[in-house]
PDB file of C-alpha atoms in Angstrom:
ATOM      1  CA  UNK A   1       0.000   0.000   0.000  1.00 40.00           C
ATOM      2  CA  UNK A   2       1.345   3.001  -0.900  1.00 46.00           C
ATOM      3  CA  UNK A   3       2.352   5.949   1.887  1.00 49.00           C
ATOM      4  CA  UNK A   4      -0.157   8.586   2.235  1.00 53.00           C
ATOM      5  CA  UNK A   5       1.811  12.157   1.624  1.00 61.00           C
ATOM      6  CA  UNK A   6       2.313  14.415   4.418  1.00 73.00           C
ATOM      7  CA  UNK A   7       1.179  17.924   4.001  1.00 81.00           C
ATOM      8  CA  UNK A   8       3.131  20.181   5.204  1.00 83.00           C
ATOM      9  CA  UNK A   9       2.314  22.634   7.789  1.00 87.00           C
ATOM     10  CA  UNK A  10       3.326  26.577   7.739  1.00 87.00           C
ATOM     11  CA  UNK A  11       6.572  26.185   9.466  1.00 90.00           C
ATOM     12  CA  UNK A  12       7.747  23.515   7.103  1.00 91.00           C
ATOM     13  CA  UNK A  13       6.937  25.568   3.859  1.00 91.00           C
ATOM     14  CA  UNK A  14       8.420  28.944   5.222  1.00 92.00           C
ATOM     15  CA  UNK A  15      11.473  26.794   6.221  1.00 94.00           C
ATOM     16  CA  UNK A  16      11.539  25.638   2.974  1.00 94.00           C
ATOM     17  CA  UNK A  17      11.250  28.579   0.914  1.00 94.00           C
ATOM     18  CA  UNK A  18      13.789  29.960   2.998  1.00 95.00           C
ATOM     19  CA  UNK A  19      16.557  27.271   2.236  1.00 95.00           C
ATOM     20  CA  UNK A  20      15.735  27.831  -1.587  1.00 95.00           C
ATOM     21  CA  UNK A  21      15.992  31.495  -1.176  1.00 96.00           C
ATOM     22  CA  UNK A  22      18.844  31.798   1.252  1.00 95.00           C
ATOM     23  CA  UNK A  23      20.730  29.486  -1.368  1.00 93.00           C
ATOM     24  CA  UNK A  24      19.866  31.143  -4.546  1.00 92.00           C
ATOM     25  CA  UNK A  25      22.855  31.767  -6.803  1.00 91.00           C
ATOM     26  CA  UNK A  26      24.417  35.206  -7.426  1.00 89.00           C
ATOM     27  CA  UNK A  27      21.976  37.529  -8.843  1.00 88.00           C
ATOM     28  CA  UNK A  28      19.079  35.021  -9.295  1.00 92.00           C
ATOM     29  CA  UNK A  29      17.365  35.534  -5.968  1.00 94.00           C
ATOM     30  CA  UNK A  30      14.418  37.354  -7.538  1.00 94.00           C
ATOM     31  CA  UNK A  31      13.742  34.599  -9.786  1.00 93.00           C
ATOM     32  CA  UNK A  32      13.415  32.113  -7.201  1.00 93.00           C
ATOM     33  CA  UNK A  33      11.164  34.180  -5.081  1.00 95.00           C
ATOM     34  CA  UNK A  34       8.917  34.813  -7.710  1.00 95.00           C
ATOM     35  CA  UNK A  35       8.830  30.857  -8.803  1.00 94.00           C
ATOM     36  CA  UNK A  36       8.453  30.064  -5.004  1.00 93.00           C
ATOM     37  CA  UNK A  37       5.494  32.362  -4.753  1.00 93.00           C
ATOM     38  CA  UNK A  38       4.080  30.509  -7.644  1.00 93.00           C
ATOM     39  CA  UNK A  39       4.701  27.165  -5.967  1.00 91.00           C
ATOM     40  CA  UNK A  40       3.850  28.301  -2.479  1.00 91.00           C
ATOM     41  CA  UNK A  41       0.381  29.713  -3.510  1.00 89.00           C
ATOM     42  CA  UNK A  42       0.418  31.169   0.118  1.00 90.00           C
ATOM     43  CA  UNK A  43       1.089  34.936   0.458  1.00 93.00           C
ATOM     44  CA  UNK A  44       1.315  34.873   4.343  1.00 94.00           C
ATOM     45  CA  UNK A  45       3.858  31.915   4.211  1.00 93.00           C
ATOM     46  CA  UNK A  46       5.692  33.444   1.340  1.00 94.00           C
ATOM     47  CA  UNK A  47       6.126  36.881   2.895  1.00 94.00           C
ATOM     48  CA  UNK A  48       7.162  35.749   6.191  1.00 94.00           C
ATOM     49  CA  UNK A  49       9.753  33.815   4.412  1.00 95.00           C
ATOM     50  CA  UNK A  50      11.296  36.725   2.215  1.00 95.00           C
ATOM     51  CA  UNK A  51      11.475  39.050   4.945  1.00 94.00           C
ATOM     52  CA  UNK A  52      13.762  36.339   6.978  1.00 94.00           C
ATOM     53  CA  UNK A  53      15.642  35.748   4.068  1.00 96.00           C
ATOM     54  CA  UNK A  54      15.993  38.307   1.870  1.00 96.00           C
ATOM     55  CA  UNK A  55      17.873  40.661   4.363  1.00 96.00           C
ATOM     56  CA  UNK A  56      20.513  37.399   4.749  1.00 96.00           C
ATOM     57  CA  UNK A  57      20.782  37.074   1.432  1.00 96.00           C
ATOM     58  CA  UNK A  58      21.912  40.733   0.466  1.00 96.00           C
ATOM     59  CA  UNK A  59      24.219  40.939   3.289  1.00 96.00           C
ATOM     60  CA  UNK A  60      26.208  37.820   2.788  1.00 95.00           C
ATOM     61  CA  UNK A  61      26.154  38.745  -0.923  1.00 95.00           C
ATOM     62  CA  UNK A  62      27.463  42.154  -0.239  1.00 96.00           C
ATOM     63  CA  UNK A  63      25.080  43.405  -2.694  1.00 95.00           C
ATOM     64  CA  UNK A  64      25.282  46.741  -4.102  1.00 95.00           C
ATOM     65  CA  UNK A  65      22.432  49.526  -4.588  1.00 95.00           C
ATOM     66  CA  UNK A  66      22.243  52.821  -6.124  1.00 92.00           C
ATOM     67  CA  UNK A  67      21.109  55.141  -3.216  1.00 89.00           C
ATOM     68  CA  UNK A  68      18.029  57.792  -4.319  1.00 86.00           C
ATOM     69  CA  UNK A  69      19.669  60.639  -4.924  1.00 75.00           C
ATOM     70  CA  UNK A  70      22.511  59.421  -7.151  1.00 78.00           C
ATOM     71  CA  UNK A  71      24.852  60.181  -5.006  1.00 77.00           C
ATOM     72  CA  UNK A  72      26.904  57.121  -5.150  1.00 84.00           C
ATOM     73  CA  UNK A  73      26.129  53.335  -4.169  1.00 91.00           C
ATOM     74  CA  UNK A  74      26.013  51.906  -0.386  1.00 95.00           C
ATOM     75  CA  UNK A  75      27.049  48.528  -0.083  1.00 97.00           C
ATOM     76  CA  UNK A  76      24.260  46.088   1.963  1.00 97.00           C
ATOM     77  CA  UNK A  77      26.611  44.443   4.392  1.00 97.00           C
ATOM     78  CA  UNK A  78      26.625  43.534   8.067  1.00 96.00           C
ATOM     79  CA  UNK A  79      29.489  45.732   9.111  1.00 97.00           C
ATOM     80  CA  UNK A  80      27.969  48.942   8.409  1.00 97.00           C
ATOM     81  CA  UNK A  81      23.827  48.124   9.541  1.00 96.00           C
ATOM     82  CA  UNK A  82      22.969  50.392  11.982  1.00 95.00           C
ATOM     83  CA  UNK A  83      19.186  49.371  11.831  1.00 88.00           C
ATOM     84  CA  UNK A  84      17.288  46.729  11.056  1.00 85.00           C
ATOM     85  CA  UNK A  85      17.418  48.445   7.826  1.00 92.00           C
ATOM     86  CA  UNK A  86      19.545  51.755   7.862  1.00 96.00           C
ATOM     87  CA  UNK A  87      23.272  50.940   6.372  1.00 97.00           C
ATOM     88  CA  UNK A  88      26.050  53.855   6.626  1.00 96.00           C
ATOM     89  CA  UNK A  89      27.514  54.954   3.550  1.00 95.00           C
ATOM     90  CA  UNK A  90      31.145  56.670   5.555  1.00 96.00           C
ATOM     91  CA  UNK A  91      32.370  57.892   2.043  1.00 94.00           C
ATOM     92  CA  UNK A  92      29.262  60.117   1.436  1.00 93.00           C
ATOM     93  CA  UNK A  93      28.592  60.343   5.552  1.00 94.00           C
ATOM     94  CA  UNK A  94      24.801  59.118   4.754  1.00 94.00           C
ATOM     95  CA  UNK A  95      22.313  56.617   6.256  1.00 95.00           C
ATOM     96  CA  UNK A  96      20.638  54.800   3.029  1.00 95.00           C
ATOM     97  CA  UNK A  97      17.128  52.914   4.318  1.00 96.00           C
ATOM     98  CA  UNK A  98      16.896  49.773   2.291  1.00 96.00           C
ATOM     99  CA  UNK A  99      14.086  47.422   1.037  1.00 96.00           C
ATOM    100  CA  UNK A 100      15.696  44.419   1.548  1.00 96.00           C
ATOM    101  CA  UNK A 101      12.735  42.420  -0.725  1.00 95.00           C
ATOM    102  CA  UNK A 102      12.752  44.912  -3.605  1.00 95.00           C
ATOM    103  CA  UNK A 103      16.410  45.497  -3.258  1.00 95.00           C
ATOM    104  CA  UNK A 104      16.450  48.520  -3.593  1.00 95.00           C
ATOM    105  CA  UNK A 105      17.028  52.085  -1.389  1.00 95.00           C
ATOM    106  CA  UNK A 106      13.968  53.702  -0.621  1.00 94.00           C
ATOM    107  CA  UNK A 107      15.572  56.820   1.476  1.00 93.00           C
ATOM    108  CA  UNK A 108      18.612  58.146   2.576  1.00 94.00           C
ATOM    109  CA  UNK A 109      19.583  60.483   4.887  1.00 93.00           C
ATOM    110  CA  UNK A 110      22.661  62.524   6.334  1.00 95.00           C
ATOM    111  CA  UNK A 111      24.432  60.379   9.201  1.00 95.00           C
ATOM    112  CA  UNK A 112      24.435  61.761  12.638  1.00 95.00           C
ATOM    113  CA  UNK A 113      28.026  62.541  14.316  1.00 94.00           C
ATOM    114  CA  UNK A 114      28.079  59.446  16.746  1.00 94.00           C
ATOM    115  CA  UNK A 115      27.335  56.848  13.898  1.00 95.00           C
ATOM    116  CA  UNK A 116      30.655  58.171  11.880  1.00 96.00           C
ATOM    117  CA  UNK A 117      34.090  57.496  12.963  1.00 96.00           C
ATOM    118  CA  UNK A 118      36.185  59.991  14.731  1.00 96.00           C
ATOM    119  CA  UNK A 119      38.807  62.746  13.198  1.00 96.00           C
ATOM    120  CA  UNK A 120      41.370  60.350  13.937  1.00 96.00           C
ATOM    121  CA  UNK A 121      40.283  57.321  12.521  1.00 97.00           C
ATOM    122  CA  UNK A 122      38.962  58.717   9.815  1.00 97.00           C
ATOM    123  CA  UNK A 123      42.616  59.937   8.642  1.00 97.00           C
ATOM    124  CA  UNK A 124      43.086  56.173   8.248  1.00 97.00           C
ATOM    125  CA  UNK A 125      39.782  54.744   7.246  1.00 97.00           C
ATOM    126  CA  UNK A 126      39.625  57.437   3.905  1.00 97.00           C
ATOM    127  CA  UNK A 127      43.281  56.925   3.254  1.00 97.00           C
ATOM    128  CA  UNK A 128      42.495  53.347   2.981  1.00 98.00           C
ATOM    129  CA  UNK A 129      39.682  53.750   1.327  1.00 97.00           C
ATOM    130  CA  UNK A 130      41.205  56.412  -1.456  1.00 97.00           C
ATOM    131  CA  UNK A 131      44.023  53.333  -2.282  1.00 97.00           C
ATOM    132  CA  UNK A 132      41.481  50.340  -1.871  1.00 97.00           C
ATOM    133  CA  UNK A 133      39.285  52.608  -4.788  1.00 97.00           C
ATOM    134  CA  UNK A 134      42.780  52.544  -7.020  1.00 97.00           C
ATOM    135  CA  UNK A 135      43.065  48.885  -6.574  1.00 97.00           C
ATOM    136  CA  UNK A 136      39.499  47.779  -7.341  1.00 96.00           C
ATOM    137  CA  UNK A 137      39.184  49.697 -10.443  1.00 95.00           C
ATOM    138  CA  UNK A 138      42.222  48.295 -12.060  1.00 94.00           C
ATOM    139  CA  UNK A 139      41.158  45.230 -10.877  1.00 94.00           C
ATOM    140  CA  UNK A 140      37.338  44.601 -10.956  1.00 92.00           C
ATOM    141  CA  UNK A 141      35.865  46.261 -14.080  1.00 86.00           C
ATOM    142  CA  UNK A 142      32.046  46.525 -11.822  1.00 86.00           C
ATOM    143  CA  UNK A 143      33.560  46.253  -8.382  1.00 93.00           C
ATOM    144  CA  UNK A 144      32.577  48.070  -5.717  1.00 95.00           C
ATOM    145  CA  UNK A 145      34.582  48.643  -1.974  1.00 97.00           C
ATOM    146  CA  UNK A 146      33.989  50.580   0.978  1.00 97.00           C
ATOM    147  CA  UNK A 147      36.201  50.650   4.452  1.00 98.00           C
ATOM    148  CA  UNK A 148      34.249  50.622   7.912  1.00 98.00           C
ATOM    149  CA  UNK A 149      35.309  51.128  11.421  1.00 97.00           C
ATOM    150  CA  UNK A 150      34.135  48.114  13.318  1.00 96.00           C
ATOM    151  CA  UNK A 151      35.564  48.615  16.321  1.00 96.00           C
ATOM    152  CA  UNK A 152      37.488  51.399  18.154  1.00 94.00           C
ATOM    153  CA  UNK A 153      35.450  54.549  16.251  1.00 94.00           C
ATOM    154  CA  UNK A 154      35.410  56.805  18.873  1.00 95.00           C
ATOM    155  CA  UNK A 155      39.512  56.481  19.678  1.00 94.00           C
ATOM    156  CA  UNK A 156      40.288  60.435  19.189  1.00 92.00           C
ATOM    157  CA  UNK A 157      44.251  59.742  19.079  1.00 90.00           C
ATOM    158  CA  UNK A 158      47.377  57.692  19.605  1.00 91.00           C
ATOM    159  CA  UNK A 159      47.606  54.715  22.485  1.00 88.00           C
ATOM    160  CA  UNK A 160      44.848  52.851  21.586  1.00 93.00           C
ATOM    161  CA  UNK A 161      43.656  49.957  19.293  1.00 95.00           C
ATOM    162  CA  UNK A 162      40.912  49.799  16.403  1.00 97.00           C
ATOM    163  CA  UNK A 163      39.818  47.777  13.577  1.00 97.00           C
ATOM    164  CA  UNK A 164      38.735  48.574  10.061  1.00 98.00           C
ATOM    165  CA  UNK A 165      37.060  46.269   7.310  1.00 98.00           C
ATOM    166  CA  UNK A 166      37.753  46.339   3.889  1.00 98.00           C
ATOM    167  CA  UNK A 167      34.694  44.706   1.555  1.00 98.00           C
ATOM    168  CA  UNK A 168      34.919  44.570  -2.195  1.00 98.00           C
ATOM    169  CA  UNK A 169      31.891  43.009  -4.035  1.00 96.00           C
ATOM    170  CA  UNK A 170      31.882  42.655  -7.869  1.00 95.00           C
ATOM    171  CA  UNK A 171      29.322  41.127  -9.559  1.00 92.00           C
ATOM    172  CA  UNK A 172      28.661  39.830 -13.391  1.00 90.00           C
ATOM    173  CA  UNK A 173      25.033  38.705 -14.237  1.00 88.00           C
ATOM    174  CA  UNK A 174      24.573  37.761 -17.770  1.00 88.00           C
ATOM    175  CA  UNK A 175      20.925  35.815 -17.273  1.00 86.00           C
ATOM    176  CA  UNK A 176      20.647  36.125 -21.456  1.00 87.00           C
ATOM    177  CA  UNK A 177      23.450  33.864 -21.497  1.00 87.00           C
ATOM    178  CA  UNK A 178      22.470  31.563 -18.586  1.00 87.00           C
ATOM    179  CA  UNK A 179      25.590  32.550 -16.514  1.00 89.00           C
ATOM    180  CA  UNK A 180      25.993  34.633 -13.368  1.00 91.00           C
ATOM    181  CA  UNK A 181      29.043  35.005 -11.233  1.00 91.00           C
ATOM    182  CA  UNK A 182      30.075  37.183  -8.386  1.00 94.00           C
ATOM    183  CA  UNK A 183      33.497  37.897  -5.730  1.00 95.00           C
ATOM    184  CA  UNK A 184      33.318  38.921  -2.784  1.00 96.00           C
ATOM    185  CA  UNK A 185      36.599  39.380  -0.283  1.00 97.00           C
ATOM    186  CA  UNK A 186      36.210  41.166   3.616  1.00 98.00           C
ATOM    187  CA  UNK A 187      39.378  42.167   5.223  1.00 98.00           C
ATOM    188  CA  UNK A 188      39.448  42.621   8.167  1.00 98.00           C
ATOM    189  CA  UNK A 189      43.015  44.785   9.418  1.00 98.00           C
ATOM    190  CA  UNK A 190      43.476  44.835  13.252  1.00 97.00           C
ATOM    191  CA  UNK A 191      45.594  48.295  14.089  1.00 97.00           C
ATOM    192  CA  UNK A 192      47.677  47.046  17.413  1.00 95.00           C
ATOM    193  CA  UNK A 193      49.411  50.063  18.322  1.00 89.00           C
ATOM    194  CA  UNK A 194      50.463  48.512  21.554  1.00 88.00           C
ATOM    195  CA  UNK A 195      53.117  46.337  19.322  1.00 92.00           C
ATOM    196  CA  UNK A 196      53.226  48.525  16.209  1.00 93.00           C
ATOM    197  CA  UNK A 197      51.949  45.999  14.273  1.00 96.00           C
ATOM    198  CA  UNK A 198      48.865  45.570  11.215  1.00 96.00           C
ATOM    199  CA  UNK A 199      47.404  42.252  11.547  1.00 97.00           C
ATOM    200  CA  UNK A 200      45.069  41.476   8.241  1.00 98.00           C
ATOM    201  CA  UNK A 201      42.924  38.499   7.805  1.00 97.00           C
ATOM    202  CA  UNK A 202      41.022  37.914   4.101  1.00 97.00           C
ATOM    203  CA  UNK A 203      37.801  36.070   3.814  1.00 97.00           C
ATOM    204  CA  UNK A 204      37.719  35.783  -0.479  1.00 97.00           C
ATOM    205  CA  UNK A 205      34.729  34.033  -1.783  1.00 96.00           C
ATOM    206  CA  UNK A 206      34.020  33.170  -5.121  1.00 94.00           C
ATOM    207  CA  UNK A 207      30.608  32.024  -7.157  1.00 92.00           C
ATOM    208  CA  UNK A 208      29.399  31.084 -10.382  1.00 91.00           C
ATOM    209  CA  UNK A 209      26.361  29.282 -12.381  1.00 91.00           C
ATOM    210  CA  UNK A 210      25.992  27.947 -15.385  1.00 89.00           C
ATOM    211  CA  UNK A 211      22.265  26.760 -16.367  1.00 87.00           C
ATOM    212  CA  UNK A 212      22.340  26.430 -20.297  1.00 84.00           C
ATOM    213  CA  UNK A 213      20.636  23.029 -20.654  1.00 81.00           C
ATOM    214  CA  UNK A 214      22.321  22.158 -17.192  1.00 81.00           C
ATOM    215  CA  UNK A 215      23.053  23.283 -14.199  1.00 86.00           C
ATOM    216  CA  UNK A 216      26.780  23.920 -13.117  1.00 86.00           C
ATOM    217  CA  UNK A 217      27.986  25.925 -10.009  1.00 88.00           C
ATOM    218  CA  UNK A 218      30.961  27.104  -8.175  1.00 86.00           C
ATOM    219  CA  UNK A 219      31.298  28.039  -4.966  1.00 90.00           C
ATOM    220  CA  UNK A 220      34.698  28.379  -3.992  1.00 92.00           C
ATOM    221  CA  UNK A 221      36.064  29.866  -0.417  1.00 94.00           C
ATOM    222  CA  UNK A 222      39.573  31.177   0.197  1.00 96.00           C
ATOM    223  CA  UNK A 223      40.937  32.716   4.124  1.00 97.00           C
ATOM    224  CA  UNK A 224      44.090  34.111   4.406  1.00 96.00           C
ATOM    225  CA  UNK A 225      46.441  35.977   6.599  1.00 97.00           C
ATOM    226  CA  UNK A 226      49.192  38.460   6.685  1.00 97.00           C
ATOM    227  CA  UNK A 227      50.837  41.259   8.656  1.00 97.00           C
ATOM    228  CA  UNK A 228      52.437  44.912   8.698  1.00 96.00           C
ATOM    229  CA  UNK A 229      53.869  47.700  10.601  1.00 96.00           C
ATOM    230  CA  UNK A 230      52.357  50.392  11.649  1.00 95.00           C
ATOM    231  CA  UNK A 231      52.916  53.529   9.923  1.00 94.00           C
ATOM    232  CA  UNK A 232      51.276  56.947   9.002  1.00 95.00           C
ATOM    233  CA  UNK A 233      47.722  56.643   7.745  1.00 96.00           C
ATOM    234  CA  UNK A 234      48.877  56.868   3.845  1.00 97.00           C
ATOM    235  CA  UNK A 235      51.835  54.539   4.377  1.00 97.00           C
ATOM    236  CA  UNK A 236      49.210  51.803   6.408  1.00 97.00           C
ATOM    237  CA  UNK A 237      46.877  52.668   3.375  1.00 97.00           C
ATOM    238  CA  UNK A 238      49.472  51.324   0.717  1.00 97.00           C
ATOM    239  CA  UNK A 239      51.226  48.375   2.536  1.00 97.00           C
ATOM    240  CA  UNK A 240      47.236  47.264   3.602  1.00 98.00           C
ATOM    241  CA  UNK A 241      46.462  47.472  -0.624  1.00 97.00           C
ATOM    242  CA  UNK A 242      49.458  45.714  -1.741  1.00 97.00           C
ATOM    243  CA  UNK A 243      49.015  42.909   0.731  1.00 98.00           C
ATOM    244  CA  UNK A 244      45.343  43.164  -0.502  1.00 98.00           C
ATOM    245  CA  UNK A 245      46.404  42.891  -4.022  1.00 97.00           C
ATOM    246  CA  UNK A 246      48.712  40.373  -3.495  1.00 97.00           C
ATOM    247  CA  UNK A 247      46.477  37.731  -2.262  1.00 97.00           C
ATOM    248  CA  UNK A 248      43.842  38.303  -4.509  1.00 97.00           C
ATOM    249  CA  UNK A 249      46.354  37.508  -7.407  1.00 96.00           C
ATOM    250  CA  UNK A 250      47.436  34.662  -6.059  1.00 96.00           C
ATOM    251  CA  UNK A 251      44.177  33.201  -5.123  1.00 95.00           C
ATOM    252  CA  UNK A 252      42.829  33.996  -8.810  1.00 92.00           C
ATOM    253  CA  UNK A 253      45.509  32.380  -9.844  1.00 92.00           C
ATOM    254  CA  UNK A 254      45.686  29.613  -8.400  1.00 91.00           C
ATOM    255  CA  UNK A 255      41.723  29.140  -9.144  1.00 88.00           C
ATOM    256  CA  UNK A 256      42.451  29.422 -12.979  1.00 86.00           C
ATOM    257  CA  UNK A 257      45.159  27.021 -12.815  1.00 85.00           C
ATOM    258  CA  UNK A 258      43.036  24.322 -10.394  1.00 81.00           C
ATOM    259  CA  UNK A 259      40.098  24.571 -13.425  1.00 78.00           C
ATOM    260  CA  UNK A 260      42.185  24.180 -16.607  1.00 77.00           C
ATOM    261  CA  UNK A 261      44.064  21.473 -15.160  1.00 72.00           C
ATOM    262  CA  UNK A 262      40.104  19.522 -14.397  1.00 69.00           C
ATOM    263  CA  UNK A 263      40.329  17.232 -17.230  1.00 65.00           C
ATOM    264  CA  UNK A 264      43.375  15.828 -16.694  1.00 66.00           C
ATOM    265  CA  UNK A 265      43.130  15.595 -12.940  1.00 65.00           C
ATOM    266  CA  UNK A 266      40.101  16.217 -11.108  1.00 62.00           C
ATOM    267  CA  UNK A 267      37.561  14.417 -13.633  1.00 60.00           C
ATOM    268  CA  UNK A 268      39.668  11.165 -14.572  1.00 63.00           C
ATOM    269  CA  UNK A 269      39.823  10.665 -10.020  1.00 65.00           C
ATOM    270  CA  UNK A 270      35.936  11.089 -10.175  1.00 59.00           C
ATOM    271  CA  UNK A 271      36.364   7.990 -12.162  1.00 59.00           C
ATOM    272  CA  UNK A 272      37.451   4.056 -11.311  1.00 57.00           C
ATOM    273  CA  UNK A 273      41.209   3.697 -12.071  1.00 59.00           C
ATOM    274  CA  UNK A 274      40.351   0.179 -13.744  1.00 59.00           C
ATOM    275  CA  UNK A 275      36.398  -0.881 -14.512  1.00 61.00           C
ATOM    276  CA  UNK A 276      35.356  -3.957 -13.297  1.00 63.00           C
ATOM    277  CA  UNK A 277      36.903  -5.832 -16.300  1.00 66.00           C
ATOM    278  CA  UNK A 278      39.653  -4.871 -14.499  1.00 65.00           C
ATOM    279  CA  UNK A 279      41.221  -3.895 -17.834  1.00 68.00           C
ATOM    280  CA  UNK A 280      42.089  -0.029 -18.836  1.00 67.00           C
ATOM    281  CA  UNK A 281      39.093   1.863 -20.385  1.00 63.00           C
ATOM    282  CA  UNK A 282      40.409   2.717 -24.480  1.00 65.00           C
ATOM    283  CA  UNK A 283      39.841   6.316 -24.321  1.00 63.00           C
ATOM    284  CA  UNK A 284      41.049   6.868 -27.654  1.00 64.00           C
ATOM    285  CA  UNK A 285      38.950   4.649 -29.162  1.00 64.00           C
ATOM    286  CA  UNK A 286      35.549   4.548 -27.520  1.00 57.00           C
ATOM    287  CA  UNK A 287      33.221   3.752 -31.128  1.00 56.00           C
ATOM    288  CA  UNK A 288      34.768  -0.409 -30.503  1.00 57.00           C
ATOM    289  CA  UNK A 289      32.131  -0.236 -27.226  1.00 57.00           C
ATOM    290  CA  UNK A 290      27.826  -0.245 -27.551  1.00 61.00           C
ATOM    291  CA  UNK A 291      26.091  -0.394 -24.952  1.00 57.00           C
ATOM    292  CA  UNK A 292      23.268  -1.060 -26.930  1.00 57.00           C
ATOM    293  CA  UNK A 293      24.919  -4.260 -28.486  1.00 62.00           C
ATOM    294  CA  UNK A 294      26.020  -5.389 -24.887  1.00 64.00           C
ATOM    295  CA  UNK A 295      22.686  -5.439 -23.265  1.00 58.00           C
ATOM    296  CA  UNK A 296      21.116  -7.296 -26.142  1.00 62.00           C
ATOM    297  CA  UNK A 297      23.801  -9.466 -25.581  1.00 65.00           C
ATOM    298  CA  UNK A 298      23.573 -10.280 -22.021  1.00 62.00           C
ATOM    299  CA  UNK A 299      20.094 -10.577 -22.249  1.00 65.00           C
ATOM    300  CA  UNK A 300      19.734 -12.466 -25.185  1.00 62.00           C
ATOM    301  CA  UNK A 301      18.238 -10.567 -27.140  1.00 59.00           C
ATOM    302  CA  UNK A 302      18.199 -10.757 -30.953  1.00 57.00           C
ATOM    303  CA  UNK A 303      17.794  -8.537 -33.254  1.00 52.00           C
TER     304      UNK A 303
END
């Protein structure tokens, strides 16, 4: 007798949609919320999903919106969220108030002085900023960065410690040509003035999908580390980018050499060495084999 299905209740669905949504490729979310609503038939259950997940979704994404007044982008991350839906913009000193659904900013506003950094950290947070802006355009032709304080804002001079993060999002969605892909890279640089040292840790994540008659993704994660000494705001600036740039290279590097060598490596171990003829598979001359021939064969089978 055959199992009777188990509806599911409201919790189940909305955990559901959730998963899809919170896993949605780079770029596609929008077309998986509106298949899901399709699917889900159930407004309440399909709202109370996309406000949950929608708001994780753009800031692990580090996605990047055009605030109202055209006064430059704000990036959606969780180092600069002030409210549940207010994200500081410290290069334009503004508060943009996103729709996290619609993706898009819906108001923006000048930031008050105790949500911005102090005088003195600010000498190193735009000085950073001004050489991580260098980098990313030679290097990302629609990247975006920003610098934050995350810790230590309100030091107002020498003898004390701070912390600033770097984020750089770029993103390429081609959906015409069934291929999306996105990088995104946090560094965070820990300024120990204690021991006159920089101490920088890089978080580099990469993603891609491929859905022409298929459906092919990457998601590959990178964490490294490095160090410096503590210098003048323009001289931390520089060493920070070039130790930035550095491992970026690499990494990318080492990424494009890992996927043209998949062929010859990766796909022949996915693969039994010998097949249970325990005699070598003739790769260069597959047409002697039919599967076709061998089944008729084994089964008796005549033509």
């Amino acid at each position: 007798m055959a199992e009777e299905e188990c509806e599911l209740n409201e919790k189940q669905k909305r955990e559901i949609a959730k998963w899809f949504l919170l896993n949605s490729p780079a770029g596609e979310i929008q077309y998986i919320a509106k298949d899901l609503r399709s699917v889900l038939n159930d407004e309440k259950v399909y709202n109370e999903a996309a406000s949950e997940a929608f708001s994780l979704y753009n800031k692990s994404h580090l996605i990047c919106l055009e605030l109202p007044n055209r006064s430059g982008d704000v990036l959606v991350t969780s180092y600069n969220e002030l409210e549940e839906n207010e994200f500081l913009d410290p290069r334009t000193a503004q508060v943009a108030t996103v729709d996290h659904v619609k993706q898009v900013c819906t108001d923006v506003r000048p930031a008050a002085d105790e949500e911005l950094s102090s005088p003195y950290i600010e000498e190193f947070r735009c000085a950073l900023d001004a050489e991580m802006l260098k980098y990313v355009a030679e290097a990302y032709p629609k990247g975006i960065c920003s610098v934050y304080c995350v810790d230590g804002k309100d030091v107002e001079g020498p003898g004390s410690n701070f912390e600033l993060v770097v984020v750089i999002s770029a993103a390429k969605n081609s959906p015409q040509n069934f291929c999306n892909g996105s990088w995104r890279s946090v560094w965070n640089i820990e300024f120990k003035e204690d021991v006159q040292m920089l101490e920088v840790r890089g978080k580099l994540q990469v993603g891609a999908h491929y859905y022409e008659e298929g459906n092919v993704q990457l998601d590959a994660k990178h964490e490294c580390k490095d160090a410096t000494i503590f210098q003048a705001p323009d001289d931390c600036a520089i060493s920070i980018a070039n130790i930035i740039r550095h491992h970026e290279a690499e990494y990318l590097e080492s990424l494009e050499a890992s996927y043209s060598n998949l062929p010859d490596t990766t796909f022949k171990d996915l693969r039994r060495k010998l097949p249970v003829t325990r005699t070598q598979f003739p790769w260069h001359n597959t047409l002697q084999f039919s599967l076709t021939r061998d089944i008729q064969k084994e089964l008796g089978i005549d033509k």
